[in-house]
Amino acid sequence: MAAITMTALPSSVDHQVVIPLLKCPIAAAAAAAMIPTVDLSSPGAARAVAEACRGVGFFRATNHGVPSSLAATLEADAMAFFALPDKDKQSTTTTTTPAPGPGSARPSLGYGSRRIGSNGDVGWLEYLILSLGSNSVLPASLRLALHEYTRAVRELSGRVLELMAEGLGIVGETERGVLRRMVAGSEEELVRVNHYPPPTTERDEDDDGCVGITGFGEHTDPQLISLLRSNRTAGYQILLQEADEARWVNVAPDPDSFFVNVGDTLQVLTNGRFRSVKHRVLVAPERGGKASRLSVIYFGGPAPAQRIAPLPELMREGERSLYRDFTWGEYKAAAYKTRLGDHRLGPFQVQLLPPAAAKA
Ligand SMILES: O=C(O)CCC(=O)C(=O)O
Ligand SMILES: [Fe+2]
């Protein structure tokens, strides 16, 4: 097996943490064709969004209407933040919330490095995680940039949720807002800024190509929807299900687009018609490469008391729910007690999912 020796650490924290190695998957060029792209301004957008969510659970959204200047400003401010000394970054925690203990029902808000959640997951990254409703002690310009950016991305998320509903056949001015309304004003919206410093490594190549290290371990996102934008540094991968085989596929970075993920909650709300897709970030040492990956992800979740069950308007006669009833609060509590890669919907499932895209 190939070996990677880390010779530079992104932070002085936790030198003992051992970050797992990963094998690189198939070449990005071959993978590009497998990632659906939806032009959100096109008349067929609702149908295309639904098709992508049924098949892959993931798509690249173009013509999304979020001004590129907002992302550029945020990116510059976030990079400046991550370049601060560790002690300054670590003092950036939310003012109102104490750190959660192991197995807690909520993520630790504020700055983090290497450790993801409280159950032993680690990755080659540092990050900021903020609840849109919380008070954080961030440098003023970063706070403003995040505010402006998330305001635009929230709006985009609402539009995409409407397109999803429409693509599922829920039409009518009011009716198609069913998913959008679950997220808007729920106070369960999070934004996460991830910074993956370039590793300085010695690497070997094995027969299948290179290996890298875990930036962010494999998982599905628990909320309804996630919208990700990154800079030009590669690393994001999704697990593509093809017939009986699942394989990791590189998603070529595209700072002009948003990448939309179906979350676990949306899978349940659609009774398995839409799929939450497993994804991860691999940090691969490119020879001589010094580029950091910076990504910003908006997560849209419902209110804690929201009942999560298949939407009645979608259910065909005689169709049974694949899941037992639960609330978002219950799911969140269960999800944050697990490891990243666990099948978190498993304990809520009462019937196996049919093969992807088999349902109309
Ligand atoms: O940072 C990335 O590119 C993706 C990270 C991710 O999947 C997450 O934060 O849920
Ligand atoms: Fe994720």
mmCIF file of C-alpha atoms and ligand atoms in Angstrom:
data_model
loop_
_atom_site.group_PDB
_atom_site.id
_atom_site.type_symbol
_atom_site.label_atom_id
_atom_site.label_comp_id
_atom_site.label_asym_id
_atom_site.label_seq_id
_atom_site.Cartn_x
_atom_site.Cartn_y
_atom_site.Cartn_z
ATOM 1 C CA MET A 1 0.000 0.000 0.000
ATOM 2 C CA ALA A 2 1.235 3.464 -0.769
ATOM 3 C CA ALA A 3 2.344 5.676 2.039
ATOM 4 C CA ILE A 4 1.856 9.330 2.648
ATOM 5 C CA THR A 5 3.879 11.112 5.231
ATOM 6 C CA MET A 6 2.563 14.427 6.353
ATOM 7 C CA THR A 7 5.391 16.835 6.857
ATOM 8 C CA ALA A 8 3.425 20.023 7.407
ATOM 9 C CA LEU A 9 0.382 20.350 9.576
ATOM 10 C CA PRO A 10 -2.272 22.993 9.088
ATOM 11 C CA SER A 11 -2.397 23.813 12.743
ATOM 12 C CA SER A 12 -0.564 23.044 15.929
ATOM 13 C CA VAL A 13 -3.639 21.264 17.291
ATOM 14 C CA ASP A 14 -3.743 17.504 17.715
ATOM 15 C CA HIS A 15 -0.551 16.250 16.152
ATOM 16 C CA GLN A 16 -1.476 12.741 17.239
ATOM 17 C CA VAL A 17 -4.556 12.601 15.027
ATOM 18 C CA VAL A 18 -4.065 10.003 12.316
ATOM 19 C CA ILE A 19 -5.938 10.806 9.161
ATOM 20 C CA PRO A 20 -6.977 7.832 7.045
ATOM 21 C CA LEU A 21 -5.628 7.326 3.522
ATOM 22 C CA LEU A 22 -7.958 7.050 0.552
ATOM 23 C CA LYS A 23 -7.461 5.736 -2.955
ATOM 24 C CA CYS A 24 -8.095 8.194 -5.765
ATOM 25 C CA PRO A 25 -10.962 7.189 -8.024
ATOM 26 C CA ILE A 26 -11.367 7.340 -11.781
ATOM 27 C CA ALA A 27 -10.095 10.340 -13.708
ATOM 28 C CA ALA A 28 -12.059 13.576 -13.476
ATOM 29 C CA ALA A 29 -12.528 13.785 -17.238
ATOM 30 C CA ALA A 30 -14.329 10.444 -17.377
ATOM 31 C CA ALA A 31 -16.426 11.366 -14.365
ATOM 32 C CA ALA A 32 -17.588 14.748 -15.618
ATOM 33 C CA ALA A 33 -20.152 13.183 -17.931
ATOM 34 C CA MET A 34 -21.787 11.358 -15.012
ATOM 35 C CA ILE A 35 -22.614 14.499 -13.033
ATOM 36 C CA PRO A 36 -25.906 16.050 -14.154
ATOM 37 C CA THR A 37 -25.915 19.777 -14.897
ATOM 38 C CA VAL A 38 -29.102 21.805 -14.653
ATOM 39 C CA ASP A 39 -29.501 25.272 -16.113
ATOM 40 C CA LEU A 40 -31.819 26.773 -13.505
ATOM 41 C CA SER A 41 -32.981 29.460 -15.921
ATOM 42 C CA SER A 42 -34.205 26.984 -18.529
ATOM 43 C CA PRO A 43 -37.910 26.152 -18.967
ATOM 44 C CA GLY A 44 -37.186 22.459 -18.337
ATOM 45 C CA ALA A 45 -35.378 23.095 -15.030
ATOM 46 C CA ALA A 46 -37.980 21.468 -12.748
ATOM 47 C CA ARG A 47 -37.980 18.235 -14.735
ATOM 48 C CA ALA A 48 -34.168 18.186 -14.969
ATOM 49 C CA VAL A 49 -33.757 18.856 -11.230
ATOM 50 C CA ALA A 50 -36.117 16.007 -10.352
ATOM 51 C CA GLU A 51 -34.418 13.647 -12.769
ATOM 52 C CA ALA A 52 -31.002 14.399 -11.244
ATOM 53 C CA CYS A 53 -32.328 13.971 -7.695
ATOM 54 C CA ARG A 54 -33.928 10.636 -8.579
ATOM 55 C CA GLY A 55 -30.890 9.246 -10.317
ATOM 56 C CA VAL A 56 -27.794 10.609 -8.602
ATOM 57 C CA GLY A 57 -29.123 12.754 -5.758
ATOM 58 C CA PHE A 58 -26.742 15.468 -6.824
ATOM 59 C CA PHE A 59 -26.339 18.032 -9.600
ATOM 60 C CA ARG A 60 -24.419 21.065 -10.742
ATOM 61 C CA ALA A 61 -26.585 24.167 -10.971
ATOM 62 C CA THR A 62 -25.721 26.864 -13.497
ATOM 63 C CA ASN A 63 -27.405 30.219 -14.102
ATOM 64 C CA HIS A 64 -28.289 30.292 -10.416
ATOM 65 C CA GLY A 65 -28.423 34.073 -10.035
ATOM 66 C CA VAL A 66 -26.041 34.369 -7.051
ATOM 67 C CA PRO A 67 -23.639 37.203 -7.964
ATOM 68 C CA SER A 68 -20.078 35.931 -8.277
ATOM 69 C CA SER A 69 -18.851 39.008 -6.378
ATOM 70 C CA LEU A 70 -20.490 37.689 -3.163
ATOM 71 C CA ALA A 71 -18.624 34.407 -3.392
ATOM 72 C CA ALA A 72 -15.345 36.133 -4.308
ATOM 73 C CA THR A 73 -15.560 38.496 -1.328
ATOM 74 C CA LEU A 74 -16.419 35.656 1.035
ATOM 75 C CA GLU A 75 -13.605 33.533 -0.307
ATOM 76 C CA ALA A 76 -11.036 36.295 0.231
ATOM 77 C CA ASP A 77 -12.287 37.016 3.758
ATOM 78 C CA ALA A 78 -12.398 33.333 4.663
ATOM 79 C CA MET A 79 -8.851 32.755 3.403
ATOM 80 C CA ALA A 80 -7.668 35.719 5.464
ATOM 81 C CA PHE A 81 -9.418 34.252 8.506
ATOM 82 C CA PHE A 82 -7.815 30.825 8.098
ATOM 83 C CA ALA A 83 -4.409 32.491 7.763
ATOM 84 C CA LEU A 84 -4.748 33.948 11.298
ATOM 85 C CA PRO A 85 -2.762 32.437 14.174
ATOM 86 C CA ASP A 86 -4.414 29.372 15.754
ATOM 87 C CA LYS A 87 -5.224 31.142 18.978
ATOM 88 C CA ASP A 88 -7.169 33.850 17.132
ATOM 89 C CA LYS A 89 -9.137 31.285 15.173
ATOM 90 C CA GLN A 90 -9.854 29.228 18.253
ATOM 91 C CA SER A 91 -11.250 32.199 20.101
ATOM 92 C CA THR A 92 -13.854 32.482 17.355
ATOM 93 C CA THR A 93 -16.671 30.494 18.856
ATOM 94 C CA THR A 94 -20.291 31.403 19.185
ATOM 95 C CA THR A 95 -21.014 33.598 22.120
ATOM 96 C CA THR A 96 -24.167 31.858 23.247
ATOM 97 C CA THR A 97 -23.517 28.133 23.083
ATOM 98 C CA PRO A 98 -21.229 25.981 25.244
ATOM 99 C CA ALA A 99 -19.309 23.191 23.481
ATOM 100 C CA PRO A 100 -21.392 20.007 23.183
ATOM 101 C CA GLY A 101 -20.186 16.831 24.879
ATOM 102 C CA PRO A 102 -19.624 13.442 23.195
ATOM 103 C CA GLY A 103 -22.759 12.149 21.490
ATOM 104 C CA SER A 104 -24.357 15.569 21.573
ATOM 105 C CA ALA A 105 -27.406 16.394 19.483
ATOM 106 C CA ARG A 106 -25.785 19.373 17.813
ATOM 107 C CA PRO A 107 -22.513 20.188 16.118
ATOM 108 C CA SER A 108 -19.971 22.363 17.807
ATOM 109 C CA LEU A 109 -20.431 25.845 16.387
ATOM 110 C CA GLY A 110 -17.489 28.107 15.639
ATOM 111 C CA TYR A 111 -13.966 27.151 14.590
ATOM 112 C CA GLY A 112 -12.764 23.570 14.420
ATOM 113 C CA SER A 113 -9.692 21.776 13.186
ATOM 114 C CA ARG A 114 -9.225 18.125 12.230
ATOM 115 C CA ARG A 115 -12.004 16.741 14.397
ATOM 116 C CA ILE A 116 -15.426 16.482 12.781
ATOM 117 C CA GLY A 117 -18.246 16.041 15.277
ATOM 118 C CA SER A 118 -17.659 14.509 18.690
ATOM 119 C CA ASN A 119 -17.447 10.827 17.799
ATOM 120 C CA GLY A 120 -13.927 10.356 16.537
ATOM 121 C CA ASP A 121 -14.080 11.441 12.881
ATOM 122 C CA VAL A 122 -11.051 13.322 11.658
ATOM 123 C CA GLY A 123 -10.042 14.968 8.401
ATOM 124 C CA TRP A 124 -7.352 17.165 6.910
ATOM 125 C CA LEU A 125 -9.244 20.419 7.312
ATOM 126 C CA GLU A 126 -10.117 23.335 9.472
ATOM 127 C CA TYR A 127 -13.541 24.898 9.376
ATOM 128 C CA LEU A 128 -16.086 27.345 10.619
ATOM 129 C CA ILE A 129 -19.584 26.121 11.295
ATOM 130 C CA LEU A 130 -22.289 28.620 12.073
ATOM 131 C CA SER A 131 -25.985 28.552 12.627
ATOM 132 C CA LEU A 132 -27.549 31.378 10.625
ATOM 133 C CA GLY A 133 -29.373 32.473 13.743
ATOM 134 C CA SER A 134 -26.384 32.470 16.097
ATOM 135 C CA ASN A 135 -24.051 35.178 17.285
ATOM 136 C CA SER A 136 -20.476 34.605 16.310
ATOM 137 C CA VAL A 137 -17.326 36.490 17.077
ATOM 138 C CA LEU A 138 -15.943 36.743 13.575
ATOM 139 C CA PRO A 139 -13.898 39.514 12.024
ATOM 140 C CA ALA A 140 -16.417 42.151 10.882
ATOM 141 C CA SER A 141 -15.737 41.868 7.170
ATOM 142 C CA LEU A 142 -16.038 38.059 7.183
ATOM 143 C CA ARG A 143 -19.269 38.322 9.140
ATOM 144 C CA LEU A 144 -20.689 40.762 6.601
ATOM 145 C CA ALA A 145 -19.509 38.678 3.644
ATOM 146 C CA LEU A 146 -21.105 35.551 5.133
ATOM 147 C CA HIS A 147 -24.321 37.400 5.795
ATOM 148 C CA GLU A 148 -24.600 38.719 2.224
ATOM 149 C CA TYR A 149 -23.650 35.388 0.715
ATOM 150 C CA THR A 150 -25.997 33.283 2.811
ATOM 151 C CA ARG A 151 -28.884 35.657 2.128
ATOM 152 C CA ALA A 152 -28.460 35.008 -1.597
ATOM 153 C CA VAL A 153 -27.906 31.256 -1.178
ATOM 154 C CA ARG A 154 -30.976 30.878 1.038
ATOM 155 C CA GLU A 155 -33.011 32.440 -1.718
ATOM 156 C CA LEU A 156 -31.449 30.067 -4.229
ATOM 157 C CA SER A 157 -32.168 27.118 -1.954
ATOM 158 C CA GLY A 158 -35.838 28.147 -1.813
ATOM 159 C CA ARG A 159 -36.016 28.317 -5.601
ATOM 160 C CA VAL A 160 -34.392 24.913 -5.986
ATOM 161 C CA LEU A 161 -36.775 23.386 -3.422
ATOM 162 C CA GLU A 162 -39.688 24.766 -5.452
ATOM 163 C CA LEU A 163 -38.263 23.286 -8.628
ATOM 164 C CA MET A 164 -37.878 19.952 -6.850
ATOM 165 C CA ALA A 165 -41.527 19.989 -5.760
ATOM 166 C CA GLU A 166 -42.641 20.960 -9.241
ATOM 167 C CA GLY A 167 -40.501 18.225 -10.764
ATOM 168 C CA LEU A 168 -42.175 15.750 -8.421
ATOM 169 C CA GLY A 169 -45.531 16.794 -9.853
ATOM 170 C CA ILE A 170 -46.568 19.125 -7.012
ATOM 171 C CA VAL A 171 -47.861 22.075 -8.963
ATOM 172 C CA GLY A 172 -49.914 25.118 -7.995
ATOM 173 C CA GLU A 173 -48.630 28.411 -6.680
ATOM 174 C CA THR A 174 -49.005 27.488 -2.985
ATOM 175 C CA GLU A 175 -48.554 23.714 -3.151
ATOM 176 C CA ARG A 176 -45.142 23.785 -4.784
ATOM 177 C CA GLY A 177 -43.796 25.796 -1.826
ATOM 178 C CA VAL A 178 -44.223 22.789 0.490
ATOM 179 C CA LEU A 179 -40.488 22.016 0.773
ATOM 180 C CA ARG A 180 -39.403 25.633 0.710
ATOM 181 C CA ARG A 181 -41.660 26.478 3.651
ATOM 182 C CA MET A 182 -40.191 23.658 5.753
ATOM 183 C CA VAL A 183 -36.774 25.290 5.624
ATOM 184 C CA ALA A 184 -37.547 29.024 5.457
ATOM 185 C CA GLY A 185 -37.459 30.512 8.934
ATOM 186 C CA SER A 186 -36.828 27.126 10.586
ATOM 187 C CA GLU A 187 -33.747 28.393 12.429
ATOM 188 C CA GLU A 188 -32.126 25.128 11.393
ATOM 189 C CA GLU A 189 -30.010 26.575 8.653
ATOM 190 C CA LEU A 190 -26.275 26.106 8.954
ATOM 191 C CA VAL A 191 -23.359 27.379 6.973
ATOM 192 C CA ARG A 192 -20.015 25.690 6.950
ATOM 193 C CA VAL A 193 -16.761 27.036 5.551
ATOM 194 C CA ASN A 194 -14.168 24.307 5.031
ATOM 195 C CA HIS A 195 -10.496 24.946 4.397
ATOM 196 C CA TYR A 196 -8.292 22.068 3.247
ATOM 197 C CA PRO A 197 -4.660 23.171 3.353
ATOM 198 C CA PRO A 198 -2.323 21.636 0.795
ATOM 199 C CA PRO A 199 -0.453 18.736 2.348
ATOM 200 C CA THR A 200 3.286 18.708 2.022
ATOM 201 C CA THR A 201 3.881 15.047 1.528
ATOM 202 C CA GLU A 202 6.020 12.327 0.220
ATOM 203 C CA ARG A 203 3.876 10.050 -1.787
ATOM 204 C CA ASP A 204 4.056 6.714 -3.517
ATOM 205 C CA GLU A 205 1.817 5.660 -6.313
ATOM 206 C CA ASP A 206 0.308 2.233 -6.332
ATOM 207 C CA ASP A 207 -0.900 0.265 -9.365
ATOM 208 C CA ASP A 208 -4.328 1.885 -9.426
ATOM 209 C CA GLY A 209 -3.026 5.434 -9.340
ATOM 210 C CA CYS A 210 -2.473 7.692 -6.396
ATOM 211 C CA VAL A 211 -3.659 7.812 -2.854
ATOM 212 C CA GLY A 212 -4.634 10.855 -0.888
ATOM 213 C CA ILE A 213 -5.814 11.565 2.606
ATOM 214 C CA THR A 214 -9.271 12.064 4.011
ATOM 215 C CA GLY A 215 -10.226 15.722 3.878
ATOM 216 C CA PHE A 216 -13.814 15.064 4.941
ATOM 217 C CA GLY A 217 -14.893 11.449 5.394
ATOM 218 C CA GLU A 218 -17.769 9.862 3.504
ATOM 219 C CA HIS A 219 -21.268 10.758 4.645
ATOM 220 C CA THR A 220 -24.679 11.904 3.562
ATOM 221 C CA ASP A 221 -25.975 15.293 4.697
ATOM 222 C CA PRO A 222 -28.860 14.937 7.151
ATOM 223 C CA GLN A 223 -30.888 18.048 6.196
ATOM 224 C CA LEU A 224 -33.223 18.512 3.190
ATOM 225 C CA ILE A 225 -30.763 20.223 0.921
ATOM 226 C CA SER A 226 -27.133 21.361 0.764
ATOM 227 C CA LEU A 227 -25.715 23.896 -1.652
ATOM 228 C CA LEU A 228 -21.963 23.868 -2.062
ATOM 229 C CA ARG A 229 -19.657 26.283 -3.792
ATOM 230 C CA SER A 230 -15.886 25.859 -3.826
ATOM 231 C CA ASN A 231 -12.814 27.462 -5.264
ATOM 232 C CA ARG A 232 -10.909 25.780 -8.088
ATOM 233 C CA THR A 233 -9.162 23.148 -5.974
ATOM 234 C CA ALA A 234 -10.410 19.607 -6.598
ATOM 235 C CA GLY A 235 -11.193 16.963 -3.997
ATOM 236 C CA TYR A 236 -14.978 16.581 -3.820
ATOM 237 C CA GLN A 237 -16.259 13.133 -4.739
ATOM 238 C CA ILE A 238 -19.622 11.430 -4.818
ATOM 239 C CA LEU A 239 -20.420 7.741 -4.583
ATOM 240 C CA LEU A 240 -22.141 6.834 -7.798
ATOM 241 C CA GLN A 241 -24.378 3.789 -7.763
ATOM 242 C CA GLU A 242 -24.240 1.893 -11.035
ATOM 243 C CA ALA A 243 -26.135 -1.376 -11.278
ATOM 244 C CA ASP A 244 -24.629 -3.500 -8.494
ATOM 245 C CA GLU A 245 -21.512 -1.464 -8.182
ATOM 246 C CA ALA A 246 -20.838 1.785 -6.337
ATOM 247 C CA ARG A 247 -17.772 3.831 -7.162
ATOM 248 C CA TRP A 248 -16.271 7.122 -6.137
ATOM 249 C CA VAL A 249 -16.300 9.771 -8.804
ATOM 250 C CA ASN A 250 -14.425 13.079 -8.853
ATOM 251 C CA VAL A 251 -16.545 16.171 -9.177
ATOM 252 C CA ALA A 252 -14.519 18.748 -11.087
ATOM 253 C CA PRO A 253 -14.531 22.013 -9.151
ATOM 254 C CA ASP A 254 -16.454 24.868 -10.739
ATOM 255 C CA PRO A 255 -16.510 28.145 -8.805
ATOM 256 C CA ASP A 256 -19.195 29.529 -11.140
ATOM 257 C CA SER A 257 -21.712 26.821 -10.236
ATOM 258 C CA PHE A 258 -23.414 25.495 -7.148
ATOM 259 C CA PHE A 259 -23.489 21.799 -6.353
ATOM 260 C CA VAL A 260 -26.774 20.642 -4.883
ATOM 261 C CA ASN A 261 -27.074 17.596 -2.643
ATOM 262 C CA VAL A 262 -30.245 15.813 -1.686
ATOM 263 C CA GLY A 263 -30.162 15.335 2.098
ATOM 264 C CA ASP A 264 -31.504 12.379 4.117
ATOM 265 C CA THR A 265 -34.617 14.308 5.128
ATOM 266 C CA LEU A 266 -35.576 14.917 1.509
ATOM 267 C CA GLN A 267 -35.105 11.246 0.767
ATOM 268 C CA VAL A 268 -37.696 10.466 3.430
ATOM 269 C CA LEU A 269 -40.079 13.267 2.401
ATOM 270 C CA THR A 270 -40.099 11.832 -1.120
ATOM 271 C CA ASN A 271 -40.348 8.229 0.130
ATOM 272 C CA GLY A 272 -37.086 7.324 -1.570
ATOM 273 C CA ARG A 273 -37.821 8.962 -4.931
ATOM 274 C CA PHE A 274 -34.925 11.372 -4.321
ATOM 275 C CA ARG A 275 -31.663 9.935 -2.973
ATOM 276 C CA SER A 276 -29.253 11.468 -0.508
ATOM 277 C CA VAL A 277 -25.868 10.847 -2.019
ATOM 278 C CA LYS A 278 -22.722 9.817 -0.183
ATOM 279 C CA HIS A 279 -19.868 12.226 -0.692
ATOM 280 C CA ARG A 280 -16.439 12.979 0.727
ATOM 281 C CA VAL A 281 -13.383 15.138 0.163
ATOM 282 C CA LEU A 282 -10.048 13.622 -0.736
ATOM 283 C CA VAL A 283 -6.940 15.727 -0.336
ATOM 284 C CA ALA A 284 -4.473 14.473 -2.881
ATOM 285 C CA PRO A 285 -0.970 15.846 -2.991
ATOM 286 C CA GLU A 286 -0.439 17.195 -6.472
ATOM 287 C CA ARG A 287 3.214 17.363 -7.256
ATOM 288 C CA GLY A 288 4.387 20.839 -6.414
ATOM 289 C CA GLY A 289 0.777 21.918 -5.892
ATOM 290 C CA LYS A 290 0.210 24.430 -3.157
ATOM 291 C CA ALA A 291 -3.495 25.096 -3.618
ATOM 292 C CA SER A 292 -5.897 25.020 -0.677
ATOM 293 C CA ARG A 293 -9.471 23.937 -1.181
ATOM 294 C CA LEU A 294 -12.046 26.327 0.206
ATOM 295 C CA SER A 295 -15.695 25.368 0.156
ATOM 296 C CA VAL A 296 -18.792 26.965 1.592
ATOM 297 C CA ILE A 297 -21.856 24.827 2.194
ATOM 298 C CA TYR A 298 -25.335 25.955 3.123
ATOM 299 C CA PHE A 299 -27.509 23.303 4.808
ATOM 300 C CA GLY A 300 -31.286 23.768 4.873
ATOM 301 C CA GLY A 301 -32.970 21.869 7.703
ATOM 302 C CA PRO A 302 -36.552 21.999 9.007
ATOM 303 C CA ALA A 303 -37.780 23.068 12.457
ATOM 304 C CA PRO A 304 -37.012 20.579 15.253
ATOM 305 C CA ALA A 305 -40.700 19.703 15.712
ATOM 306 C CA GLN A 306 -41.273 19.137 11.973
ATOM 307 C CA ARG A 307 -42.638 15.662 11.315
ATOM 308 C CA ILE A 308 -40.536 13.925 8.687
ATOM 309 C CA ALA A 309 -42.703 11.555 6.685
ATOM 310 C CA PRO A 310 -43.425 11.129 2.967
ATOM 311 C CA LEU A 311 -45.459 14.013 1.564
ATOM 312 C CA PRO A 312 -49.090 12.828 1.206
ATOM 313 C CA GLU A 313 -49.377 14.564 -2.171
ATOM 314 C CA LEU A 314 -46.692 12.224 -3.560
ATOM 315 C CA MET A 315 -47.979 8.920 -2.284
ATOM 316 C CA ARG A 316 -49.714 6.651 -4.747
ATOM 317 C CA GLU A 317 -52.675 4.572 -3.745
ATOM 318 C CA GLY A 318 -51.527 1.746 -1.517
ATOM 319 C CA GLU A 319 -47.971 3.099 -1.267
ATOM 320 C CA ARG A 320 -46.480 2.632 2.180
ATOM 321 C CA SER A 321 -43.864 4.755 3.855
ATOM 322 C CA LEU A 322 -40.390 3.243 3.752
ATOM 323 C CA TYR A 323 -39.686 4.915 7.109
ATOM 324 C CA ARG A 324 -41.173 5.113 10.540
ATOM 325 C CA ASP A 325 -42.350 8.569 11.565
ATOM 326 C CA PHE A 326 -39.903 10.861 13.276
ATOM 327 C CA THR A 327 -39.235 14.544 13.787
ATOM 328 C CA TRP A 328 -36.225 16.488 12.590
ATOM 329 C CA GLY A 329 -35.239 17.002 16.224
ATOM 330 C CA GLU A 330 -35.155 13.219 16.744
ATOM 331 C CA TYR A 331 -33.213 12.620 13.565
ATOM 332 C CA LYS A 332 -30.669 15.287 14.348
ATOM 333 C CA ALA A 333 -30.140 13.886 17.836
ATOM 334 C CA ALA A 334 -29.631 10.390 16.409
ATOM 335 C CA ALA A 335 -27.392 11.610 13.564
ATOM 336 C CA TYR A 336 -24.988 13.504 15.781
ATOM 337 C CA LYS A 337 -24.485 10.430 17.960
ATOM 338 C CA THR A 338 -23.184 8.394 15.022
ATOM 339 C CA ARG A 339 -19.974 8.351 13.036
ATOM 340 C CA LEU A 340 -19.902 10.308 9.773
ATOM 341 C CA GLY A 341 -19.973 7.246 7.535
ATOM 342 C CA ASP A 342 -22.774 5.403 9.347
ATOM 343 C CA HIS A 343 -26.006 4.696 7.508
ATOM 344 C CA ARG A 344 -27.917 7.152 9.624
ATOM 345 C CA LEU A 345 -31.299 6.558 8.064
ATOM 346 C CA GLY A 346 -30.963 2.824 8.684
ATOM 347 C CA PRO A 347 -32.630 2.738 12.109
ATOM 348 C CA PHE A 348 -35.588 4.732 10.726
ATOM 349 C CA GLN A 349 -36.130 2.545 7.708
ATOM 350 C CA VAL A 350 -38.866 -0.085 7.739
ATOM 351 C CA GLN A 351 -38.568 -1.289 4.135
ATOM 352 C CA LEU A 352 -35.644 -1.526 1.741
ATOM 353 C CA LEU A 353 -35.314 1.150 -0.926
ATOM 354 C CA PRO A 354 -36.110 0.053 -4.455
ATOM 355 C CA PRO A 355 -33.332 0.599 -7.042
ATOM 356 C CA ALA A 356 -32.657 4.280 -7.830
ATOM 357 C CA ALA A 357 -34.820 6.048 -10.402
ATOM 358 C CA ALA A 358 -37.183 3.085 -10.630
ATOM 359 C CA LYS A 359 -40.103 5.205 -9.422
ATOM 360 C CA ALA A 360 -41.811 7.868 -11.453
HETATM 361 O O1 LIG B 1 -15.940 20.801 1.906
HETATM 362 C C1 LIG B 1 -16.481 20.188 1.006
HETATM 363 O O2 LIG B 1 -16.184 20.357 -0.167
HETATM 364 C C2 LIG B 1 -17.595 19.206 1.336
HETATM 365 C C3 LIG B 1 -17.789 19.010 2.807
HETATM 366 C C4 LIG B 1 -19.108 18.377 3.158
HETATM 367 O O3 LIG B 1 -19.576 17.495 2.511
HETATM 368 C C5 LIG B 1 -19.843 18.870 4.352
HETATM 369 O O4 LIG B 1 -19.352 19.805 5.019
HETATM 370 O O5 LIG B 1 -20.940 18.317 4.628
HETATM 371 FE FE FE B 2 -21.548 16.926 3.245
#
